[in-house]
């Protein structure tokens, strides 16, 4: 009944194969305001970011949830922790491709792996490590008219999903000695609706990328984030970050 009602709020999304998929219930016996029952509506928004769609659906469910529970529905809004919309990227790089100047490839690989290990255990390092990842992702998000604040909120919350803030990416060696990098994070993005529909710059950026679906855009953004992370760790583990930073600064003064 609740899923059917949620689907009635946006027949266009449903006609495209999306819509309400499931309900999840979480109970918090103790909160500063007393016991709480949390209801999650899992909703497939297809190629839209989906904030308005989800908010409309959960507001429509209010009287029926109150009828079923006998309680009062208070907050009705989407979560920016979109952990059912995970995007992933992976790269495998031979050490020889990472060599430069006086730095051998093996040295660079080990330095990157060590830098990753630092971010895993130390939240002070992880904050800057993940900020570097988001440097790349946010740039694409803003160019393509996405809600970069929502993306940031979801990414950093996902980094602390196990109760401790840690690295979003992983950097290890495979059996052949190659550097293997992976990145996984929630990305609620869209190629229809919102600013992508009305902002000419966002439309041009999407055409340049050659993406048509939200999934494709999320894949590009994740790959950019992983590449940005690689560049930062390569610099940090060899010549230091300031050379690149000061070169950029010199161009601006």
XYZ file of C-alpha atoms in Angstrom:
253
model
C 0.000 0.000 0.000
C 2.760 2.448 0.961
C 4.880 1.616 -2.070
C 1.897 2.006 -4.373
C 1.121 5.388 -2.863
C 4.731 6.523 -3.230
C 4.676 5.525 -6.889
C 1.543 7.561 -7.500
C 3.453 10.764 -6.687
C 5.677 10.593 -9.791
C 4.196 8.505 -12.624
C 6.873 9.751 -15.044
C 9.695 8.159 -13.045
C 7.664 4.963 -12.743
C 7.060 4.917 -16.512
C 10.840 5.070 -17.018
C 11.370 1.998 -14.858
C 12.020 3.747 -11.559
C 9.943 4.298 -8.475
C 9.598 3.025 -4.927
C 11.369 -0.285 -4.396
C 11.221 -1.127 -0.696
C 10.782 0.101 2.859
C 13.209 -0.355 5.722
C 12.506 0.278 9.397
C 15.068 1.150 12.053
C 14.349 1.512 15.774
C 16.290 3.750 18.152
C 15.132 2.893 21.660
C 17.031 5.791 23.208
C 17.601 9.274 21.776
C 17.747 12.729 23.437
C 14.065 13.069 22.464
C 12.971 9.569 23.441
C 12.445 6.439 21.311
C 12.283 6.863 17.537
C 11.129 4.750 14.619
C 12.902 5.566 11.350
C 11.348 4.538 8.030
C 13.513 4.501 4.911
C 11.848 4.573 1.504
C 14.189 3.067 -1.092
C 13.434 4.852 -4.352
C 14.975 4.439 -7.800
C 15.115 7.921 -9.334
C 16.692 6.705 -12.601
C 18.764 9.497 -14.210
C 17.651 12.261 -11.843
C 19.424 13.197 -8.639
C 15.981 12.740 -7.166
C 15.794 15.004 -4.125
C 12.429 16.530 -5.033
C 11.028 13.187 -6.142
C 11.939 11.478 -2.883
C 10.824 14.370 -0.692
C 7.439 14.473 -2.421
C 6.991 10.726 -1.990
C 7.847 10.612 1.714
C 5.578 13.567 2.461
C 2.719 11.755 0.741
C 3.212 8.740 3.014
C 2.871 10.766 6.222
C -0.799 10.159 7.133
C -0.593 6.455 6.357
C 2.564 5.904 8.409
C 0.928 7.757 11.301
C -2.163 5.578 10.937
C -0.114 2.378 10.986
C 2.176 3.341 13.865
C -0.084 5.483 15.981
C 2.768 7.953 16.256
C 3.636 11.333 14.795
C 5.727 11.636 11.648
C 8.170 14.480 12.083
C 11.008 14.890 9.539
C 10.295 13.865 5.953
C 13.316 14.322 3.718
C 15.856 12.381 1.706
C 19.210 11.331 3.153
C 22.401 12.523 1.494
C 24.047 9.277 2.589
C 23.019 7.572 -0.662
C 24.739 4.281 0.105
C 22.479 2.428 -2.346
C 23.945 4.526 -5.183
C 27.595 3.536 -4.874
C 30.040 4.316 -7.672
C 33.357 2.510 -8.058
C 36.586 2.993 -9.986
C 39.749 0.899 -10.233
C 43.166 1.299 -11.811
C 46.162 -1.027 -12.209
C 49.484 0.692 -12.911
C 52.874 -0.957 -13.598
C 55.666 0.598 -11.495
C 57.616 1.659 -14.591
C 54.851 4.097 -15.532
C 55.174 5.901 -12.200
C 58.913 6.578 -12.403
C 60.013 10.174 -12.940
C 63.113 12.269 -12.333
C 65.296 10.566 -9.760
C 62.441 8.437 -8.428
C 62.223 4.789 -9.475
C 58.819 3.242 -10.032
C 59.166 0.805 -7.142
C 59.952 3.683 -4.816
C 56.870 5.583 -5.961
C 54.592 2.556 -5.593
C 55.762 1.835 -2.060
C 55.416 5.481 -1.129
C 51.811 5.572 -2.328
C 50.955 2.349 -0.474
C 52.512 3.743 2.707
C 50.646 7.043 2.325
C 47.376 5.139 1.968
C 48.130 3.150 5.126
C 48.634 6.435 6.971
C 45.172 7.628 5.887
C 43.588 4.341 6.955
C 44.661 4.647 10.591
C 44.776 8.412 11.193
C 41.611 10.501 10.728
C 43.677 13.700 10.644
C 45.442 12.414 7.547
C 42.273 10.792 6.158
C 40.491 14.161 6.163
C 43.072 15.677 3.808
C 43.423 12.450 1.827
C 39.684 12.405 1.109
C 39.591 16.154 0.528
C 42.038 15.569 -2.323
C 39.719 12.974 -3.828
C 36.836 15.417 -3.613
C 38.916 18.130 -5.325
C 38.434 16.153 -8.524
C 34.883 14.995 -7.939
C 33.595 18.418 -6.912
C 35.116 20.059 -9.983
C 33.184 17.730 -12.286
C 30.072 18.071 -10.135
C 30.061 21.861 -10.323
C 30.769 21.905 -14.052
C 27.856 19.531 -14.640
C 25.345 21.314 -12.406
C 25.312 18.759 -9.595
C 24.681 19.373 -5.892
C 28.299 19.201 -4.756
C 27.378 19.951 -1.113
C 25.181 16.856 -1.022
C 27.948 14.818 -2.650
C 30.479 16.045 -0.074
C 28.157 15.254 2.828
C 27.519 11.747 1.565
C 31.165 10.996 0.799
C 32.525 12.001 4.194
C 29.731 10.251 6.054
C 30.416 7.114 4.028
C 34.084 7.369 5.019
C 32.968 7.046 8.655
C 30.321 4.368 8.108
C 32.095 1.856 10.385
C 32.318 4.305 13.280
C 35.750 5.732 12.461
C 36.701 8.192 9.735
C 39.081 6.604 7.232
C 40.242 6.589 3.612
C 37.665 6.385 0.828
C 40.243 4.865 -1.528
C 42.553 1.861 -1.302
C 46.090 1.499 -2.690
C 47.791 -1.901 -2.679
C 50.122 -4.088 -4.751
C 48.993 -7.099 -6.743
C 51.012 -10.295 -7.233
C 52.841 -8.801 -10.199
C 53.897 -5.786 -8.178
C 51.531 -3.383 -9.921
C 49.937 -0.539 -8.015
C 46.198 -1.166 -7.624
C 43.901 1.687 -6.663
C 40.181 1.557 -5.937
C 37.614 4.141 -4.940
C 34.046 3.609 -3.756
C 31.624 6.266 -2.581
C 27.944 7.235 -2.835
C 27.161 9.565 -5.735
C 23.599 10.812 -6.088
C 23.936 12.646 -9.398
C 21.634 13.313 -12.317
C 21.659 14.049 -16.014
C 18.058 15.266 -16.121
C 16.232 17.789 -13.983
C 17.649 20.422 -11.671
C 20.422 22.691 -12.950
C 21.300 20.221 -15.705
C 18.030 21.099 -17.416
C 18.292 24.893 -17.290
C 21.994 25.760 -17.073
C 23.615 25.927 -20.535
C 27.093 25.438 -19.083
C 26.058 22.203 -17.393
C 24.522 20.924 -20.612
C 27.736 21.669 -22.522
C 29.836 19.915 -19.871
C 27.693 16.784 -20.073
C 28.015 16.753 -23.861
C 31.799 17.139 -23.613
C 31.934 14.159 -21.259
C 29.751 12.149 -23.608
C 27.546 10.879 -20.780
C 23.812 10.358 -21.028
C 22.906 8.586 -17.805
C 23.444 9.297 -14.129
C 25.382 6.054 -13.867
C 27.829 7.122 -16.567
C 28.328 10.504 -14.924
C 28.989 8.870 -11.553
C 31.546 6.562 -13.165
C 33.409 9.517 -14.682
C 33.374 11.429 -11.410
C 34.716 8.465 -9.458
C 37.495 7.894 -11.978
C 38.473 11.568 -11.734
C 38.519 11.332 -7.938
C 40.787 8.294 -8.047
C 43.129 9.978 -10.542
C 43.267 13.092 -8.367
C 44.120 10.938 -5.364
C 46.889 9.196 -7.301
C 48.430 12.504 -8.327
C 48.410 13.849 -4.784
C 49.857 10.686 -3.233
C 52.542 10.454 -5.922
C 53.655 13.990 -5.161
C 53.444 13.586 -1.383
C 55.458 10.373 -1.370
C 58.233 11.777 -3.582
C 59.033 15.460 -4.157
C 56.371 16.893 -1.829
C 53.111 18.664 -2.547
C 54.413 22.228 -2.475
C 56.208 22.139 -5.806
C 52.952 21.709 -7.676
C 51.057 24.040 -5.367
C 53.584 26.852 -5.654
C 53.834 26.449 -9.429
C 50.086 26.938 -9.645
C 50.278 29.860 -7.238
C 52.975 31.511 -9.341
C 50.675 31.469 -12.361
C 48.057 33.407 -10.438
C 50.207 36.282 -9.133
